[in-house]
Amino acid sequence: MGDCAFCAIAAGETPAAMVLATDDLVAFLDVRPVFKGHVLLCPREHVGTLPDLPGRLRDPFLAAGQRLATAVVDGLGAQGSFVAMNNTVSQSVPHLHLHVVPRTKGDGLRGFFWPRTRYADGEAEEYAARLRAALA
């Protein structure tokens, strides 16, 4: 899909701090993370919402989500993770994506109010590298 930001990332046309790349999936850091290390997992092919996900991608998608949830703990020292996706409503990019957000007790995240932060120059790649190492 020509105007989809996540399709452009998956195709390598738009740079991103890549965490995981397979033939079918990509995972990269959110540019406006809830907490640093916040990863977005997407199918490479344009899929709008979870109900649209082809059956052949269900298991690989969930398996990658599990690996990323483990990686934020092992690679970033988080105590756990918040894993979520929106379908249409509140979906800022209309391409299926799973949020994997590192969590620690007392981090201030309450309900569905998601404060956003930014990475300092070069910091996104450092976080992405730590997550890649935890996935290896």
Tab-separated table of N, CA and C in Angstrom, residues 16-125:
chain	number	residue	atom	x	y	z
A	16	ALA	N	14.003	2.977	10.313
A	16	ALA	CA	13.439	2.692	11.633
A	16	ALA	C	14.496	1.952	12.440
A	17	ALA	N	14.389	2.036	13.748
A	17	ALA	CA	15.283	1.279	14.634
A	17	ALA	C	14.730	-0.144	14.681
A	18	MET	N	15.228	-0.975	13.770
A	18	MET	CA	14.721	-2.330	13.584
A	18	MET	C	15.177	-3.235	14.727
A	19	VAL	N	14.241	-4.025	15.225
A	19	VAL	CA	14.506	-4.955	16.313
A	19	VAL	C	14.470	-6.393	15.808
A	20	LEU	N	13.560	-6.691	14.896
A	20	LEU	CA	13.393	-8.042	14.376
A	20	LEU	C	12.914	-7.948	12.934
A	21	ALA	N	13.463	-8.788	12.079
A	21	ALA	CA	13.019	-8.827	10.682
A	21	ALA	C	13.041	-10.277	10.214
A	22	THR	N	11.904	-10.744	9.714
A	22	THR	CA	11.801	-12.062	9.104
A	22	THR	C	11.203	-11.866	7.714
A	23	ASP	N	11.012	-12.949	7.005
A	23	ASP	CA	10.391	-12.840	5.683
A	23	ASP	C	8.980	-12.271	5.774
A	24	ASP	N	8.284	-12.522	6.890
A	24	ASP	CA	6.878	-12.139	7.016
A	24	ASP	C	6.594	-10.990	7.975
A	25	LEU	N	7.536	-10.697	8.885
A	25	LEU	CA	7.267	-9.745	9.967
A	25	LEU	C	8.423	-8.780	10.169
A	26	VAL	N	8.109	-7.607	10.691
A	26	VAL	CA	9.127	-6.665	11.148
A	26	VAL	C	8.713	-6.135	12.514
A	27	ALA	N	9.701	-5.835	13.325
A	27	ALA	CA	9.467	-5.194	14.616
A	27	ALA	C	10.488	-4.076	14.755
A	28	PHE	N	10.015	-2.922	15.166
A	28	PHE	CA	10.865	-1.743	15.254
A	28	PHE	C	10.395	-0.886	16.418
A	29	LEU	N	11.273	0.009	16.861
A	29	LEU	CA	10.924	0.873	17.976
A	29	LEU	C	9.920	1.936	17.547
A	30	ASP	N	8.941	2.171	18.406
A	30	ASP	CA	7.971	3.245	18.204
A	30	ASP	C	8.727	4.565	18.322
A	31	VAL	N	8.497	5.491	17.403
A	31	VAL	CA	9.211	6.778	17.441
A	31	VAL	C	8.702	7.682	18.564
A	32	ARG	N	7.523	7.377	19.084
A	32	ARG	CA	6.984	8.111	20.230
A	32	ARG	C	6.617	7.088	21.309
A	33	PRO	N	7.622	6.495	21.944
A	33	PRO	CA	7.363	5.384	22.857
A	33	PRO	C	6.660	5.796	24.144
A	34	VAL	N	5.839	4.887	24.653
A	34	VAL	CA	5.279	5.068	25.992
A	34	VAL	C	6.441	5.049	26.982
A	35	PHE	N	7.295	4.030	26.870
A	35	PHE	CA	8.551	3.946	27.603
A	35	PHE	C	9.610	3.512	26.604
A	36	LYS	N	10.848	3.880	26.845
A	36	LYS	CA	11.925	3.520	25.925
A	36	LYS	C	12.023	2.009	25.803
A	37	GLY	N	12.132	1.542	24.561
A	37	GLY	CA	12.120	0.119	24.272
A	37	GLY	C	10.769	-0.360	23.778
A	38	HIS	N	9.798	0.530	23.644
A	38	HIS	CA	8.448	0.235	23.136
A	38	HIS	C	8.562	-0.202	21.672
A	39	VAL	N	8.170	-1.446	21.414
A	39	VAL	CA	8.324	-2.061	20.094
A	39	VAL	C	6.965	-2.196	19.410
A	40	LEU	N	6.971	-2.042	18.081
A	40	LEU	CA	5.798	-2.315	17.252
A	40	LEU	C	6.122	-3.504	16.357
A	41	LEU	N	5.265	-4.514	16.372
A	41	LEU	CA	5.407	-5.699	15.538
A	41	LEU	C	4.346	-5.645	14.451
A	42	CYS	N	4.761	-5.795	13.190
A	42	CYS	CA	3.845	-5.699	12.051
A	42	CYS	C	4.101	-6.808	11.039
A	43	PRO	N	3.061	-7.251	10.352
A	43	PRO	CA	3.313	-8.096	9.180
A	43	PRO	C	3.915	-7.229	8.077
A	44	ARG	N	4.802	-7.805	7.260
A	44	ARG	CA	5.378	-7.051	6.142
A	44	ARG	C	4.307	-6.664	5.130
A	45	GLU	N	3.412	-7.603	4.848
A	45	GLU	CA	2.352	-7.291	3.890
A	45	GLU	C	1.320	-6.414	4.572
A	46	HIS	N	0.651	-5.594	3.794
A	46	HIS	CA	-0.333	-4.690	4.382
A	46	HIS	C	-1.547	-5.477	4.853
A	47	VAL	N	-1.759	-5.434	6.154
A	47	VAL	CA	-2.911	-6.045	6.813
A	47	VAL	C	-3.493	-4.947	7.690
A	48	GLY	N	-4.778	-4.670	7.567
A	48	GLY	CA	-5.375	-3.564	8.303
A	48	GLY	C	-5.557	-3.819	9.786
A	49	THR	N	-6.206	-4.921	10.131
A	49	THR	CA	-6.540	-5.205	11.523
A	49	THR	C	-6.341	-6.685	11.818
A	50	LEU	N	-6.435	-7.040	13.075
A	50	LEU	CA	-6.255	-8.439	13.473
A	50	LEU	C	-7.220	-9.378	12.743
A	51	PRO	N	-8.497	-9.031	12.598
A	51	PRO	CA	-9.380	-9.935	11.856
A	51	PRO	C	-8.947	-10.158	10.402
A	52	ASP	N	-8.154	-9.245	9.848
A	52	ASP	CA	-7.673	-9.377	8.469
A	52	ASP	C	-6.405	-10.214	8.345
A	53	LEU	N	-5.771	-10.565	9.473
A	53	LEU	CA	-4.503	-11.284	9.439
A	53	LEU	C	-4.702	-12.669	8.823
A	54	PRO	N	-3.973	-12.991	7.745
A	54	PRO	CA	-4.103	-14.319	7.143
A	54	PRO	C	-3.711	-15.418	8.140
A	55	GLY	N	-4.397	-16.536	8.065
A	55	GLY	CA	-4.148	-17.647	8.971
A	55	GLY	C	-2.696	-18.089	9.001
A	56	ARG	N	-2.019	-18.036	7.854
A	56	ARG	CA	-0.624	-18.484	7.789
A	56	ARG	C	0.306	-17.593	8.604
A	57	LEU	N	-0.160	-16.387	8.968
A	57	LEU	CA	0.673	-15.468	9.753
A	57	LEU	C	0.315	-15.447	11.238
A	58	ARG	N	-0.801	-16.092	11.619
A	58	ARG	CA	-1.226	-16.029	13.027
A	58	ARG	C	-0.167	-16.567	13.980
A	59	ASP	N	0.300	-17.777	13.751
A	59	ASP	CA	1.283	-18.361	14.665
A	59	ASP	C	2.611	-17.607	14.651
A	60	PRO	N	3.155	-17.269	13.471
A	60	PRO	CA	4.416	-16.498	13.487
A	60	PRO	C	4.264	-15.137	14.176
A	61	PHE	N	3.120	-14.483	13.988
A	61	PHE	CA	2.881	-13.174	14.595
A	61	PHE	C	2.858	-13.299	16.117
A	62	LEU	N	2.096	-14.254	16.631
A	62	LEU	CA	2.019	-14.435	18.077
A	62	LEU	C	3.357	-14.896	18.651
A	63	ALA	N	4.040	-15.797	17.959
A	63	ALA	CA	5.349	-16.262	18.433
A	63	ALA	C	6.338	-15.100	18.516
A	64	ALA	N	6.323	-14.213	17.539
A	64	ALA	CA	7.210	-13.045	17.566
A	64	ALA	C	6.819	-12.118	18.724
A	65	GLY	N	5.528	-11.958	18.959
A	65	GLY	CA	5.071	-11.150	20.092
A	65	GLY	C	5.564	-11.716	21.416
A	66	GLN	N	5.532	-13.042	21.555
A	66	GLN	CA	6.048	-13.690	22.764
A	66	GLN	C	7.542	-13.432	22.922
A	67	ARG	N	8.278	-13.570	21.835
A	67	ARG	CA	9.730	-13.342	21.885
A	67	ARG	C	10.048	-11.903	22.275
A	68	LEU	N	9.289	-10.957	21.729
A	68	LEU	CA	9.525	-9.550	22.046
A	68	LEU	C	9.174	-9.244	23.497
A	69	ALA	N	8.106	-9.847	24.019
A	69	ALA	CA	7.732	-9.649	25.420
A	69	ALA	C	8.838	-10.167	26.345
A	70	THR	N	9.490	-11.241	25.956
A	70	THR	CA	10.620	-11.770	26.715
A	70	THR	C	11.839	-10.867	26.557
A	71	ALA	N	12.049	-10.359	25.349
A	71	ALA	CA	13.228	-9.529	25.067
A	71	ALA	C	13.219	-8.225	25.852
A	72	VAL	N	12.059	-7.618	26.077
A	72	VAL	CA	12.054	-6.363	26.841
A	72	VAL	C	12.443	-6.612	28.295
A	73	VAL	N	12.171	-7.817	28.787
A	73	VAL	CA	12.597	-8.173	30.142
A	73	VAL	C	14.088	-8.506	30.146
A	74	ASP	N	14.491	-9.432	29.277
A	74	ASP	CA	15.887	-9.881	29.252
A	74	ASP	C	16.851	-8.813	28.759
A	75	GLY	N	16.440	-8.027	27.770
A	75	GLY	CA	17.345	-7.058	27.161
A	75	GLY	C	17.346	-5.689	27.791
A	76	LEU	N	16.221	-5.320	28.431
A	76	LEU	CA	16.118	-3.967	28.973
A	76	LEU	C	15.978	-3.938	30.486
A	77	GLY	N	15.839	-5.103	31.094
A	77	GLY	CA	15.694	-5.148	32.539
A	77	GLY	C	14.304	-4.776	33.026
A	78	ALA	N	13.321	-4.776	32.134
A	78	ALA	CA	11.946	-4.507	32.558
A	78	ALA	C	11.472	-5.654	33.444
A	79	GLN	N	10.472	-5.376	34.267
A	79	GLN	CA	9.899	-6.424	35.112
A	79	GLN	C	8.818	-7.206	34.380
A	80	GLY	N	8.290	-6.638	33.329
A	80	GLY	CA	7.234	-7.272	32.550
A	80	GLY	C	6.953	-6.430	31.329
A	81	SER	N	5.785	-6.634	30.739
A	81	SER	CA	5.436	-5.861	29.545
A	81	SER	C	3.935	-5.653	29.474
A	82	PHE	N	3.573	-4.657	28.700
A	82	PHE	CA	2.189	-4.396	28.340
A	82	PHE	C	2.116	-4.689	26.850
A	83	VAL	N	1.232	-5.596	26.461
A	83	VAL	CA	1.114	-6.000	25.065
A	83	VAL	C	-0.309	-5.689	24.621
A	84	ALA	N	-0.439	-4.923	23.532
A	84	ALA	CA	-1.774	-4.499	23.107
A	84	ALA	C	-1.797	-4.166	21.631
A	85	MET	N	-3.013	-4.169	21.082
A	85	MET	CA	-3.212	-3.672	19.720
A	85	MET	C	-4.590	-3.055	19.624
A	86	ASN	N	-4.708	-2.106	18.744
A	86	ASN	CA	-5.989	-1.482	18.436
A	86	ASN	C	-6.435	-1.972	17.072
A	87	ASN	N	-7.730	-2.059	16.898
A	87	ASN	CA	-8.301	-2.405	15.600
A	87	ASN	C	-9.210	-1.267	15.181
A	88	THR	N	-8.782	-0.503	14.236
A	88	THR	CA	-9.468	0.643	13.650
A	88	THR	C	-9.521	1.817	14.617
A	89	VAL	N	-10.284	1.732	15.716
A	89	VAL	CA	-10.395	2.839	16.663
A	89	VAL	C	-9.062	2.979	17.397
A	90	SER	N	-8.549	4.186	17.446
A	90	SER	CA	-7.261	4.513	18.079
A	90	SER	C	-6.070	3.885	17.373
A	91	GLN	N	-6.254	3.404	16.165
A	91	GLN	CA	-5.161	2.823	15.387
A	91	GLN	C	-4.564	3.961	14.553
A	92	SER	N	-3.468	4.558	15.045
A	92	SER	CA	-2.922	5.746	14.398
A	92	SER	C	-2.372	5.463	13.008
A	93	VAL	N	-1.891	4.251	12.773
A	93	VAL	CA	-1.482	3.819	11.439
A	93	VAL	C	-2.360	2.633	11.087
A	94	PRO	N	-3.107	2.705	9.985
A	94	PRO	CA	-4.045	1.632	9.637
A	94	PRO	C	-3.358	0.396	9.047
A	95	HIS	N	-2.430	-0.143	9.802
A	95	HIS	CA	-1.686	-1.359	9.456
A	95	HIS	C	-1.559	-2.111	10.775
A	96	LEU	N	-1.948	-3.360	10.803
A	96	LEU	CA	-1.903	-4.147	12.029
A	96	LEU	C	-0.547	-4.017	12.707
A	97	HIS	N	-0.566	-3.693	13.988
A	97	HIS	CA	0.668	-3.627	14.760
A	97	HIS	C	0.377	-3.943	16.224
A	98	LEU	N	1.285	-4.712	16.793
A	98	LEU	CA	1.218	-5.110	18.191
A	98	LEU	C	2.214	-4.264	18.963
A	99	HIS	N	1.739	-3.603	20.005
A	99	HIS	CA	2.611	-2.821	20.883
A	99	HIS	C	3.170	-3.743	21.956
A	100	VAL	N	4.472	-3.724	22.158
A	100	VAL	CA	5.112	-4.431	23.267
A	100	VAL	C	5.873	-3.362	24.049
A	101	VAL	N	5.340	-3.040	25.222
A	101	VAL	CA	5.854	-1.929	26.019
A	101	VAL	C	6.503	-2.472	27.288
A	102	PRO	N	7.782	-2.161	27.525
A	102	PRO	CA	8.416	-2.605	28.767
A	102	PRO	C	7.755	-1.932	29.968
A	103	ARG	N	7.588	-2.691	31.052
A	103	ARG	CA	6.949	-2.173	32.262
A	103	ARG	C	7.776	-2.479	33.491
A	104	THR	N	7.709	-1.581	34.444
A	104	THR	CA	8.263	-1.804	35.773
A	104	THR	C	7.254	-1.281	36.784
A	105	LYS	N	7.244	-1.866	37.956
A	105	LYS	CA	6.334	-1.397	39.005
A	105	LYS	C	6.633	0.059	39.298
A	106	GLY	N	5.573	0.843	39.414
A	106	GLY	CA	5.732	2.253	39.719
A	106	GLY	C	6.125	3.108	38.531
A	107	ASP	N	5.984	2.576	37.307
A	107	ASP	CA	6.381	3.348	36.121
A	107	ASP	C	5.399	4.458	35.759
A	108	GLY	N	4.262	4.496	36.432
A	108	GLY	CA	3.312	5.584	36.227
A	108	GLY	C	2.256	5.337	35.175
A	109	LEU	N	2.302	4.223	34.467
A	109	LEU	CA	1.290	3.944	33.448
A	109	LEU	C	0.006	3.535	34.144
A	110	ARG	N	-1.060	4.242	33.849
A	110	ARG	CA	-2.356	3.979	34.470
A	110	ARG	C	-3.408	3.861	33.383
A	111	GLY	N	-4.130	2.767	33.380
A	111	GLY	CA	-5.216	2.593	32.428
A	111	GLY	C	-4.738	2.742	30.998
A	112	PHE	N	-5.470	3.516	30.225
A	112	PHE	CA	-5.138	3.683	28.820
A	112	PHE	C	-4.639	5.080	28.502
A	113	PHE	N	-4.191	5.811	29.516
A	113	PHE	CA	-3.518	7.077	29.278
A	113	PHE	C	-2.053	6.764	29.060
A	114	TRP	N	-1.572	6.960	27.840
A	114	TRP	CA	-0.205	6.612	27.496
A	114	TRP	C	0.621	7.861	27.305
A	115	PRO	N	1.369	8.269	28.332
A	115	PRO	CA	2.275	9.404	28.109
A	115	PRO	C	3.342	8.981	27.107
A	116	ARG	N	3.819	9.908	26.331
A	116	ARG	CA	4.832	9.592	25.319
A	116	ARG	C	6.122	10.303	25.641
A	117	THR	N	7.221	9.731	25.220
A	117	THR	CA	8.549	10.295	25.432
A	117	THR	C	9.280	10.300	24.096
A	118	ARG	N	10.515	10.696	24.085
A	118	ARG	CA	11.332	10.708	22.870
A	118	ARG	C	12.699	10.132	23.181
A	119	TYR	N	13.364	9.629	22.143
A	119	TYR	CA	14.733	9.142	22.268
A	119	TYR	C	15.696	10.291	22.010
A	120	ALA	N	16.796	10.321	22.733
A	120	ALA	CA	17.885	11.252	22.442
A	120	ALA	C	18.586	10.755	21.181
A	121	ASP	N	19.379	11.599	20.560
A	121	ASP	CA	20.106	11.201	19.357
A	121	ASP	C	20.922	9.944	19.621
A	122	GLY	N	20.755	8.942	18.772
A	122	GLY	CA	21.493	7.695	18.874
A	122	GLY	C	20.951	6.705	19.890
A	123	GLU	N	20.045	7.140	20.743
A	123	GLU	CA	19.540	6.286	21.807
A	123	GLU	C	18.612	5.191	21.283
A	124	ALA	N	17.835	5.469	20.252
A	124	ALA	CA	16.923	4.464	19.705
A	124	ALA	C	17.707	3.253	19.212
A	125	GLU	N	18.808	3.476	18.526
A	125	GLU	CA	19.594	2.357	18.015
A	125	GLU	C	20.193	1.543	19.154
